[in-house]
CSV table of C-alpha atoms in Angstrom, one decimal:
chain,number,residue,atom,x,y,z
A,1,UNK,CA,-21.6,7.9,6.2
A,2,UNK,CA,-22.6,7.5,2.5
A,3,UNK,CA,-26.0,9.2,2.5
A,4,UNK,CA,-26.8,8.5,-1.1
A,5,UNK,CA,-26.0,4.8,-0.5
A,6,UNK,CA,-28.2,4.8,2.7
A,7,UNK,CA,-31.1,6.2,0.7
A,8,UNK,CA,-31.0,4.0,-2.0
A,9,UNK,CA,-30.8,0.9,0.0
A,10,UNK,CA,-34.1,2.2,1.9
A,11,UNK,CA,-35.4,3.1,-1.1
A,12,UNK,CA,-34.8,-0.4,-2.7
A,13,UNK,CA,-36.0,-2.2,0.4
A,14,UNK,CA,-38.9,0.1,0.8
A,15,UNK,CA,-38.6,1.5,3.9
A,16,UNK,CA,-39.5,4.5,4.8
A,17,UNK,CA,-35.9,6.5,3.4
A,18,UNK,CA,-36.8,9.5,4.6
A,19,UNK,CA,-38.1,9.3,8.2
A,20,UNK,CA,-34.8,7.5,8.5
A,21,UNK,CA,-32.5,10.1,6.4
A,22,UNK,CA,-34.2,12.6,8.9
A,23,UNK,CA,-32.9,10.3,12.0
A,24,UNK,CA,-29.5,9.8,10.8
A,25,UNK,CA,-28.7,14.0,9.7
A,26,UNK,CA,-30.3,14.6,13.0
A,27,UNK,CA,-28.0,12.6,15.0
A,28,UNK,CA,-25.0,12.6,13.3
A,29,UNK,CA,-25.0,16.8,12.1
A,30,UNK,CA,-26.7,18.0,14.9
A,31,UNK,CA,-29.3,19.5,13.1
A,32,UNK,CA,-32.7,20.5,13.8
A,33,UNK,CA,-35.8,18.6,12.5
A,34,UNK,CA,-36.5,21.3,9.4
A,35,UNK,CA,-33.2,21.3,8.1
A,36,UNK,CA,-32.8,17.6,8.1
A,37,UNK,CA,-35.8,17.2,6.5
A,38,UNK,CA,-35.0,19.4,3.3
A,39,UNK,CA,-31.7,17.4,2.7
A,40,UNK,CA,-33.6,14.6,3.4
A,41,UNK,CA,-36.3,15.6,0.4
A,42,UNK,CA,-32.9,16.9,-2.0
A,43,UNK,CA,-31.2,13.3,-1.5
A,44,UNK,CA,-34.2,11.3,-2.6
A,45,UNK,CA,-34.8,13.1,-5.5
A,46,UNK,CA,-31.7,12.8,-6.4
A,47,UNK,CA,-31.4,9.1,-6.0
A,48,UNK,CA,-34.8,8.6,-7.9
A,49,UNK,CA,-33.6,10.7,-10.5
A,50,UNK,CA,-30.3,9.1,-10.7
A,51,UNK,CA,-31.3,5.9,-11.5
A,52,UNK,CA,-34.7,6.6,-13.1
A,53,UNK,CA,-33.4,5.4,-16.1
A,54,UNK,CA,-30.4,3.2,-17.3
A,55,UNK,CA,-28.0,3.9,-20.0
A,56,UNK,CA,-24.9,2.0,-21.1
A,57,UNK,CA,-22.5,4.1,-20.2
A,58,UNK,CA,-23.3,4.8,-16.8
A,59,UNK,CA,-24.2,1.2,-15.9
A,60,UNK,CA,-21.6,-1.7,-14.6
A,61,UNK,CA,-21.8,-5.1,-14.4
A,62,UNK,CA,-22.4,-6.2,-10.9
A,63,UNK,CA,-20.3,-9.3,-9.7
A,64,UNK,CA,-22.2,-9.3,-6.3
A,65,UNK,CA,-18.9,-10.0,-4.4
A,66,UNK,CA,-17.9,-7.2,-1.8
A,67,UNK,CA,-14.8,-5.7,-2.0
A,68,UNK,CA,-14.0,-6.6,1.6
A,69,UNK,CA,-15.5,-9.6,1.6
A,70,UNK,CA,-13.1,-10.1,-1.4
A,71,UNK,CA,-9.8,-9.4,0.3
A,72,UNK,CA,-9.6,-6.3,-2.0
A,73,UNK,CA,-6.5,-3.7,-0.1
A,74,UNK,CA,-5.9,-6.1,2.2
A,75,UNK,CA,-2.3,-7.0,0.4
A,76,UNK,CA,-3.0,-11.2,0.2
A,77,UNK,CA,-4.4,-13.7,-2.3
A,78,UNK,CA,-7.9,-11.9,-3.1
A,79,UNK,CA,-6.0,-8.7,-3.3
A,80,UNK,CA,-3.1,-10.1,-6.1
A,81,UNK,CA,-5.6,-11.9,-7.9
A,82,UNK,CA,-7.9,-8.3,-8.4
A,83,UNK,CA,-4.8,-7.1,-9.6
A,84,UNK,CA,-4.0,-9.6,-12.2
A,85,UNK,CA,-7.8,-8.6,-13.4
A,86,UNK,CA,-6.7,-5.3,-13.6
A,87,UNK,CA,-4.3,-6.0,-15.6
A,88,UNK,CA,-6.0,-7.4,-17.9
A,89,UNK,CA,-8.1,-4.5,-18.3
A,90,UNK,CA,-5.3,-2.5,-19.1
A,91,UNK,CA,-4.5,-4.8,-22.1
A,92,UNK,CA,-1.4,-4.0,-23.7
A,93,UNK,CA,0.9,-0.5,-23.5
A,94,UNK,CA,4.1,0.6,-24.7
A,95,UNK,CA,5.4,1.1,-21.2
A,96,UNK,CA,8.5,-1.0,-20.7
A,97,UNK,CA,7.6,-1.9,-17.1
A,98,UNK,CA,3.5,-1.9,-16.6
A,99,UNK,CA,1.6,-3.6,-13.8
A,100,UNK,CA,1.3,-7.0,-15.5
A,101,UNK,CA,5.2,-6.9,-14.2
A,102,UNK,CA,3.9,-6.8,-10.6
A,103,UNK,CA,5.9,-4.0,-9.3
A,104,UNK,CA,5.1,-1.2,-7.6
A,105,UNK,CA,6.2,1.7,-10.2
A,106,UNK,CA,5.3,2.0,-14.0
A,107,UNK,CA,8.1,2.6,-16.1
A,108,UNK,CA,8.2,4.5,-19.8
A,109,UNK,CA,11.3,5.6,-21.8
A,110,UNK,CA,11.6,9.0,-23.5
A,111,UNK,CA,15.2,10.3,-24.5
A,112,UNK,CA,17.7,7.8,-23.6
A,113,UNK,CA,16.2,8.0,-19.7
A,114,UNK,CA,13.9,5.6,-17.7
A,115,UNK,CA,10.9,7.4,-16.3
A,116,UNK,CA,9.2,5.9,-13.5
A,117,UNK,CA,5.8,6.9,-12.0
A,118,UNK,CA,4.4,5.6,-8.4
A,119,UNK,CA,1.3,6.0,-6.1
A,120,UNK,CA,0.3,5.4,-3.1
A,121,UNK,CA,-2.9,5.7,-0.8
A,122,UNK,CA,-2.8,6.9,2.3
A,123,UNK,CA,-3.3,4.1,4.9
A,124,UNK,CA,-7.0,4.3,5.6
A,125,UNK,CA,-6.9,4.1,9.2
A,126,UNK,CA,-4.6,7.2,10.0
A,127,UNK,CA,-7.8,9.6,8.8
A,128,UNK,CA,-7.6,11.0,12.1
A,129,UNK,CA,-3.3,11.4,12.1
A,130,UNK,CA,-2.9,13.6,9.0
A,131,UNK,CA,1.0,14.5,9.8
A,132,UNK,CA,2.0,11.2,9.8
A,133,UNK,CA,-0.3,9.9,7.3
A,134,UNK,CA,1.1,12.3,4.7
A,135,UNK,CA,4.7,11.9,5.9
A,136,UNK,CA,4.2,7.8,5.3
A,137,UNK,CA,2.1,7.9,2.1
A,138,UNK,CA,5.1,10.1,0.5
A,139,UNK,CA,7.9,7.8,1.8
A,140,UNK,CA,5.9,4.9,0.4
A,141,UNK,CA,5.8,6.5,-3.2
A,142,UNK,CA,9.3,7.6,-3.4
A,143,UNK,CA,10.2,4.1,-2.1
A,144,UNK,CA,8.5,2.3,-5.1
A,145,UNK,CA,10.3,5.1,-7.5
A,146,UNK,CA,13.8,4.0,-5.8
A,147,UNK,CA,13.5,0.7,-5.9
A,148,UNK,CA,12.8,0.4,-9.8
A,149,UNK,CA,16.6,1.9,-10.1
A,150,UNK,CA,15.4,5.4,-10.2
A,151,UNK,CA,15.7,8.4,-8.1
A,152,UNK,CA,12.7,10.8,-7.5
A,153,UNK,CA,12.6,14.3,-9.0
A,154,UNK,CA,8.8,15.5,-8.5
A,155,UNK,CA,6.2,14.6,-5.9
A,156,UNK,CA,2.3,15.5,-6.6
A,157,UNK,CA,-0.2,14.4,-3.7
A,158,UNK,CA,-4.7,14.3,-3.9
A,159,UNK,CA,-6.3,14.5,-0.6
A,160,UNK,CA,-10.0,14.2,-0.3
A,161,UNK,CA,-11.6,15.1,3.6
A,162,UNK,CA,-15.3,14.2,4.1
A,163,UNK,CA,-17.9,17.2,5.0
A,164,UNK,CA,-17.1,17.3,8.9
A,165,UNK,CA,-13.7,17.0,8.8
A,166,UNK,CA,-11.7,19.7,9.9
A,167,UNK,CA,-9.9,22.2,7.8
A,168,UNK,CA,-6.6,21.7,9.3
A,169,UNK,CA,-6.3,17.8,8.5
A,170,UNK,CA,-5.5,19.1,5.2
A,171,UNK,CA,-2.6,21.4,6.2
A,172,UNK,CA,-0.9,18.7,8.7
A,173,UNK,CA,-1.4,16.2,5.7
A,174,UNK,CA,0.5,18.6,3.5
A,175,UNK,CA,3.2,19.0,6.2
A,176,UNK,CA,3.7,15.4,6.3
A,177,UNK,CA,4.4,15.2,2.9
A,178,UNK,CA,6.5,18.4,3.2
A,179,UNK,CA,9.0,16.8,5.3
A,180,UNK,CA,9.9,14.0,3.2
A,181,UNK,CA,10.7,16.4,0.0
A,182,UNK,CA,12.3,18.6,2.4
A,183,UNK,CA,14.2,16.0,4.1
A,184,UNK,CA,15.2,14.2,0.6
A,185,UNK,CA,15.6,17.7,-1.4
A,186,UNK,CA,12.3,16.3,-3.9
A,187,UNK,CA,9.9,18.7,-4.8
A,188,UNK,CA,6.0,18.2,-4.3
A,189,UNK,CA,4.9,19.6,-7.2
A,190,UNK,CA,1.2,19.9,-7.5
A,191,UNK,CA,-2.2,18.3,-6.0
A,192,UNK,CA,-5.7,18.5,-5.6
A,193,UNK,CA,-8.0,18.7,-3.1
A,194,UNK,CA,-11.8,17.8,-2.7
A,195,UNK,CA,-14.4,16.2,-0.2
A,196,UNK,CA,-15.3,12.8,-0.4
A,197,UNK,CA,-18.3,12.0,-2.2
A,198,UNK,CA,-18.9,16.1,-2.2
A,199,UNK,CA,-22.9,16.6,0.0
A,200,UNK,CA,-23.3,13.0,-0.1
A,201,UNK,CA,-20.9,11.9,2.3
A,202,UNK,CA,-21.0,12.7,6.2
A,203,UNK,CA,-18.4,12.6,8.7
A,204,UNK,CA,-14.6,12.9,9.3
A,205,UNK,CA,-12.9,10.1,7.6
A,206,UNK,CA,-9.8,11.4,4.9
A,207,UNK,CA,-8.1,9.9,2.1
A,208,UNK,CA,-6.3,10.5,-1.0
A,209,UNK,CA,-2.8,9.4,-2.2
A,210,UNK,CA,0.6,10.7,-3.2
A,211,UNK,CA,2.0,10.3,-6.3
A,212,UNK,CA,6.1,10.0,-7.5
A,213,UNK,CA,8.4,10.5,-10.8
A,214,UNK,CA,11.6,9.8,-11.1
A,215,UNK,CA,14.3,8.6,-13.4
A,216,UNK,CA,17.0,7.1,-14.0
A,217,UNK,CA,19.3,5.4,-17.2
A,218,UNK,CA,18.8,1.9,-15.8
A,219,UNK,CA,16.1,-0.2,-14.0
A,220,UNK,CA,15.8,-3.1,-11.3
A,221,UNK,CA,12.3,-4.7,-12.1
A,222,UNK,CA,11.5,-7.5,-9.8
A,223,UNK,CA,11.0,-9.4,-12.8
A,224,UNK,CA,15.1,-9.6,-13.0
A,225,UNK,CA,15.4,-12.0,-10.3
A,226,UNK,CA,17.9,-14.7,-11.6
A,227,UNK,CA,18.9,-18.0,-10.2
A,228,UNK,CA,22.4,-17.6,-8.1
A,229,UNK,CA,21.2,-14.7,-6.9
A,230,UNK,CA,21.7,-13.4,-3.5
A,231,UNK,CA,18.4,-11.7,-1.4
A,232,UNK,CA,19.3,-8.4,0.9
A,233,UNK,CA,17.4,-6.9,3.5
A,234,UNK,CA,17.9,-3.8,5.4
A,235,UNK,CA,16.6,-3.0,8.6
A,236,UNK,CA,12.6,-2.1,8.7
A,237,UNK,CA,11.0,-0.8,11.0
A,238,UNK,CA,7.6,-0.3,9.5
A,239,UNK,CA,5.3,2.7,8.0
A,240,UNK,CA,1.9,3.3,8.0
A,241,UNK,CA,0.8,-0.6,8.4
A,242,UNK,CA,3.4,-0.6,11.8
A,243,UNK,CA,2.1,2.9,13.0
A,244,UNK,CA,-1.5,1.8,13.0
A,245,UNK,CA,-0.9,-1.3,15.0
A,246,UNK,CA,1.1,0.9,17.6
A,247,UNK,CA,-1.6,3.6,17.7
A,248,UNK,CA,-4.9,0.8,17.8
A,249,UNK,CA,-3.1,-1.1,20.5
A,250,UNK,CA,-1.9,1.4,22.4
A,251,UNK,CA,1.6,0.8,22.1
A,252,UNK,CA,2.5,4.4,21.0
A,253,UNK,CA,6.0,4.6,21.8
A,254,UNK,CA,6.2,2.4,18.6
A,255,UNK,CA,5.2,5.2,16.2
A,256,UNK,CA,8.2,7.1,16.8
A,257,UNK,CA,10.4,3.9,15.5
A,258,UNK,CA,9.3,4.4,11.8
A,259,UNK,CA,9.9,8.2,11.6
A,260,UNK,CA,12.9,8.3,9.4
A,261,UNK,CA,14.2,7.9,5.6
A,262,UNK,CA,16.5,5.6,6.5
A,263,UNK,CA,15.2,3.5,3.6
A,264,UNK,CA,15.9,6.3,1.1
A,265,UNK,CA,19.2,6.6,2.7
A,266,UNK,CA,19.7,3.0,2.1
A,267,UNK,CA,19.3,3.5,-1.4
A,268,UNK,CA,21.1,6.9,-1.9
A,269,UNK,CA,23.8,5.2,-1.2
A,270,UNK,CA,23.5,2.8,-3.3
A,271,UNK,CA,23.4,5.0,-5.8
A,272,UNK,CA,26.2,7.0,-5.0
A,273,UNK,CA,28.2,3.8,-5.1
A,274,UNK,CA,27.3,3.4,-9.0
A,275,UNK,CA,26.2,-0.1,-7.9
A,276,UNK,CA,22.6,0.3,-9.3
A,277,UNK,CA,23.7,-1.2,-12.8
A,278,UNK,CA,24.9,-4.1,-11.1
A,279,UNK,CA,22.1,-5.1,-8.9
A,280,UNK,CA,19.3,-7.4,-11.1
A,281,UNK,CA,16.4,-6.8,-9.0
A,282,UNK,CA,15.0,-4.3,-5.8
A,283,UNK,CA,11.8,-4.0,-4.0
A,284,UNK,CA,10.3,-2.7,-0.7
A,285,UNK,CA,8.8,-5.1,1.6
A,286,UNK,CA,5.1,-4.0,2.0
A,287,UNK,CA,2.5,-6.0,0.1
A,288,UNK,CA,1.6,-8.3,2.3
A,289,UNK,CA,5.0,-8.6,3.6
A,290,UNK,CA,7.7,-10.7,3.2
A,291,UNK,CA,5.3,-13.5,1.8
A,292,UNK,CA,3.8,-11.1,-0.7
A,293,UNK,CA,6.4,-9.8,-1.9
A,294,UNK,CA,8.2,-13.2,-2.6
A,295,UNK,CA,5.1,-14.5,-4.2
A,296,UNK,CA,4.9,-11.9,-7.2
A,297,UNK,CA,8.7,-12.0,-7.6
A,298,UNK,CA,9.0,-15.3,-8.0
A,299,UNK,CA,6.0,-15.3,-10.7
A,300,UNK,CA,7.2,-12.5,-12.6
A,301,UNK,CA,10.7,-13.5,-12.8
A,302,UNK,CA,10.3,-17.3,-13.0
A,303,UNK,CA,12.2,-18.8,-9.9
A,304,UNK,CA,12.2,-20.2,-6.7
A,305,UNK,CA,13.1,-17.6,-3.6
A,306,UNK,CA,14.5,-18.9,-0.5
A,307,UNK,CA,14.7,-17.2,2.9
A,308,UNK,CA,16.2,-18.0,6.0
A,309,UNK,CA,14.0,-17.4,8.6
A,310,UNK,CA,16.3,-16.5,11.9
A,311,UNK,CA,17.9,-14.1,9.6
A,312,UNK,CA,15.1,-12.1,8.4
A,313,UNK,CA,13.6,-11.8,12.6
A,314,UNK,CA,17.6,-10.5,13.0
A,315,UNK,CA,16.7,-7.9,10.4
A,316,UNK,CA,13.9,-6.3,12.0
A,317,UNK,CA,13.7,-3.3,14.0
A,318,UNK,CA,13.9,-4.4,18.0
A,319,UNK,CA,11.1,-2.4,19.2
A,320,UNK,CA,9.2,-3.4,16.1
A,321,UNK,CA,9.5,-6.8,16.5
A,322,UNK,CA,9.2,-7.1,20.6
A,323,UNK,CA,5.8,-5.1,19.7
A,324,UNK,CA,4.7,-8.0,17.0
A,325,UNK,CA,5.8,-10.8,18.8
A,326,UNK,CA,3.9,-9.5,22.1
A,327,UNK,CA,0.7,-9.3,20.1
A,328,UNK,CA,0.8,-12.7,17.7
A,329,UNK,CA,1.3,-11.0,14.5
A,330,UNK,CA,3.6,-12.8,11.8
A,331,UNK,CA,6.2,-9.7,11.1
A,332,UNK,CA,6.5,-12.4,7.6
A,333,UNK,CA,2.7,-11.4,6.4
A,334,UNK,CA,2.9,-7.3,6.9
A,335,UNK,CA,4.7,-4.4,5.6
A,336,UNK,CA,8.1,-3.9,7.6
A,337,UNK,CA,9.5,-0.9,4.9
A,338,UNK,CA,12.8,-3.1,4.4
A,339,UNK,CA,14.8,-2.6,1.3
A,340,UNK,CA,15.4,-5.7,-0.4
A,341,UNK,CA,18.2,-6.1,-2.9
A,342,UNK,CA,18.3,-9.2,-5.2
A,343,UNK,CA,22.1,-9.6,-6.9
A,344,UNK,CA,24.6,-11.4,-8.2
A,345,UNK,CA,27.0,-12.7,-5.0
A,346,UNK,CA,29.8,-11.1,-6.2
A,347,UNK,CA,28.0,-7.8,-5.8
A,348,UNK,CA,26.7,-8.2,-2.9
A,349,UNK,CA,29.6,-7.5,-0.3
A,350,UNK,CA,29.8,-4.0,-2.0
A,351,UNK,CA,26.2,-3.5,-1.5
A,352,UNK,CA,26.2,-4.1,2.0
A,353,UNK,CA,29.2,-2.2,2.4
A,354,UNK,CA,27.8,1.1,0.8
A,355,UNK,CA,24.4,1.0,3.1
A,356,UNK,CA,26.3,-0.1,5.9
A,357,UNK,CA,28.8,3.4,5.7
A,358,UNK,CA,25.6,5.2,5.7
A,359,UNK,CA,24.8,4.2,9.1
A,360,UNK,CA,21.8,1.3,7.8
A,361,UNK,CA,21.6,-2.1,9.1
A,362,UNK,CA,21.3,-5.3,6.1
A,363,UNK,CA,22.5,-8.4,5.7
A,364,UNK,CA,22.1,-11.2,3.5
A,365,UNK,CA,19.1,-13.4,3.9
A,366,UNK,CA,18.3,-15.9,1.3
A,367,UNK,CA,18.7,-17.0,-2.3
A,368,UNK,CA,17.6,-17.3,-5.8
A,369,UNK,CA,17.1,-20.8,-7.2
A,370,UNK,CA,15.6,-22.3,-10.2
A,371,UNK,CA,12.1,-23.9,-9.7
A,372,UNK,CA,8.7,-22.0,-8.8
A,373,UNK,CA,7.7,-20.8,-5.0
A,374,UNK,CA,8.6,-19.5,-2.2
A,375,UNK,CA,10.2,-21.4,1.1
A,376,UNK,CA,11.5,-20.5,4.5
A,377,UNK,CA,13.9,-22.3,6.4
A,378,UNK,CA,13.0,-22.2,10.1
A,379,UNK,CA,15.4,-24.6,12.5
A,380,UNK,CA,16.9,-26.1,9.6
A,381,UNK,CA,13.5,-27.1,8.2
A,382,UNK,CA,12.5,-25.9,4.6
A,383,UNK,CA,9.0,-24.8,4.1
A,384,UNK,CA,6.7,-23.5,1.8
A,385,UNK,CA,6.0,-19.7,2.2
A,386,UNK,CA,2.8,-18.4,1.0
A,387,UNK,CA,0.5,-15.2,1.3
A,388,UNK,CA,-2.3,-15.8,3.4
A,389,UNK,CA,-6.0,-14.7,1.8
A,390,UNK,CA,-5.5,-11.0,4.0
A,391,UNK,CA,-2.1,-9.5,5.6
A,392,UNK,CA,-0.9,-10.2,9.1
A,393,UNK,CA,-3.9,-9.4,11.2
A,394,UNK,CA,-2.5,-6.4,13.0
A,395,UNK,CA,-5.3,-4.1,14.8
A,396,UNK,CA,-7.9,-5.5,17.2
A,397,UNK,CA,-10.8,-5.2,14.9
A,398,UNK,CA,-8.4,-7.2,11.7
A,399,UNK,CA,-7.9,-9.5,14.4
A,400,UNK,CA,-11.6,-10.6,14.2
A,401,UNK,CA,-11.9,-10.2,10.5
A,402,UNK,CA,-9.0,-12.5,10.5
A,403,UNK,CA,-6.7,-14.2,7.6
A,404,UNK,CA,-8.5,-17.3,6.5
A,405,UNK,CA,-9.7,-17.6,3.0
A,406,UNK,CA,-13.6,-17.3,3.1
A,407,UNK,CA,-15.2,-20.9,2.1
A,408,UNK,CA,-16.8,-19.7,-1.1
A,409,UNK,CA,-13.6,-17.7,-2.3
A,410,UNK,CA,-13.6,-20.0,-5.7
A,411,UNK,CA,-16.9,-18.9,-6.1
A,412,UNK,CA,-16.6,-15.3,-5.9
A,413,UNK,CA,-13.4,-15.7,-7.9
A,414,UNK,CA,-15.1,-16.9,-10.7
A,415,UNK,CA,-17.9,-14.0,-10.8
């Protein structure tokens, strides 16, 4: 619970902020009246203080759109466009890939090498599953690292618990993480810890992010797509997006599906093969799945993708799948961790032959072509394929959220 929010909301609505600070510590620390009361008296005054007075620089323009409301983290069209924003922000660098390019790593060049940096959050409902929360977020950052053509050298990870959260979270968080660089031979290299929103902020919840470098002396930006091209996919069976729909519906023998690296093994052999200089384009499928991903690529690089729909379902993990298809959620519109490849067709049968030795499943499952878009052929039928406003609804409570763009979207764009 935000405290300092609350109180300012009373405060602005003039209620009576702090009889009701006093109720909410009471209930929620399991405190008695007289302590309550004095953090009750210290949080107003530091609110009224706070914004007593306005200065430039610590005042924002207010868009008065919500950031949920907005789409904002959940990987579909709200979510893309806030990044193009951001972007914008940025302006100009002399980074050679940036996020204007819509991939997942930043790339800069010093000596001859590619360097590319990665980060990832940690998927905000696993607060309470700090093992597997850290052991996802660090797959997911060394992913976005492997897939520009680079291979990781350092990890560095930030991980902030709120005041009531247990010390421990932090340790199994750090374990998580551990056994990705021990299990790839990567380093985690630094990191931070702190407490969400320090005095102000009560409860359990945990968050935070782990970071990547790595390089390499040649890249695969998603912005290399070229018509002719053939599309890859390995086998997925999910990470933090698949884990949380197995834990929230109860389906826990899932969870155990997506504890590998057989992604990273995927593209260590690649590697190893020397085929990386040969392949135009890679990328992980997670934002917003299949119909994310295709979305930006075919932006950034200027052509149409195609995807054959039978194939892709053929692709997924079996237990992954049986579990989406048993609850109604599109496996096309949420992260299934596959590695996708994007290369010329005479490359491809060596790609496929190098993750195949290495024990991975992929197989070829569409095309580049010129033109703008994304389709999927489904029984011989070609159709558009586009993000929806939020992901694949995938727990019960998304579910009722739902996918469907909000009527006023234009509106709130525009603000």
């Amino acid at each position: 619970m935000d405290l300092e929010g609350y109180a300012r909301r009373m405060i602005e609505e003039g209620k009576k902020a702090e009889e009701k600070l006093i109720e909410r510590l009471m209930e929620i620390k399991k405190w008695d009246e007289l302590r309550a009361e004095k953090w009750a008296k210290a949080i107003i005054a530091e609110v009224k203080n706070a914004y007593s007075k306005k200065i430039p620089v610590l005042d924002y323009h207010t868009s008065g759109v919500k950031i949920g409301e907005f789409g904002v983290g959940s990987r579909g069209k709200g979510d893309f466009y806030v990044h193009r924003k951001i972007t914008e922000v940025i302006g100009e660098s002399n980074a050679i890939i940036s996020s204007k390019d819509l991939d997942d790593a930043g790339v800069i060049r010093r000596d001859g090498l590619f360097v590319s940096v990665a980060v990832d959050g940690i998927h905000s409902r696993l607060s309470e599953f700090p093992f597997i929360a850290g052991f996802h977020v660090t797959r997911a950052a060394m992913r976005d690292v492997y897939v520009m053509g680079t291979e990781p050298i350092a990890v560095f990870s930030d991980i902030h618990v709120a005041d009531d959260g247990d010390v421990s979270k932090i340790f199994d968080h750090v374990a998580g993480i551990s056994a990705v660089c021990e299990l790839t031979d990567v380093p985690l290299v630094a990191g931070s810890t702190l407490r969400i929103g320090g005095d102000m902020v009560i409860g359990e919840r945990m968050t935070g992010c782990v970071g990547c470098v790595g390089v390499g002396d040649s890249i695969t930006p998603r912005k290399n797509a070229e018509t002719g091209d053939v599309i890859l996919l390995s086998e997925g069976a999910g990470g933090g997006t698949i884990v949380t729909t197995a834990i929230y519906y109860g389906m826990h023998e899932v969870v155990e599906e997506t504890l590998n690296i057989d992604f990273i093994k995927a593209c260590e052999s690649i590697f190893e093969a020397d085929l990386v200089k040969k392949i135009h384009s890679m990328s992980d499928v997670t934002n917003g799945g299949i119909r994310g991903d295709a979305e930006e690529i075919s932006k950034v690089s200027g052509n149409s993708l195609v995807f054959d729909e039978e194939r892709i379902r053929s692709i997924v993990n079996r237990k992954v799948l049986k579990m989406l298809d048993e609850l109604e959620i599109d496996f096309m519109g949420l992260s299934i961790d596959s590695l996708m490849v994007i290369c010329p067709e005479e490359v491809a049968c060596d790609v496929m032959k190098a993750v195949r030795k290495s024990g991975i499943r992929i197989e070829e499952v569409g095309y580049v072509e010129r033109g703008k878009g994304c389709y999927i052929v489904e029984d011989g039928e070609r159709k558009k394929l586009k993000p929806r406003f939020r992901e694949s609804a995938y727990t019960p409570l998304k579910k009722v959220v739902g996918e469907r763009e909000p009527a006023d979207f234009e509106e709130m764009r525009k603000k």
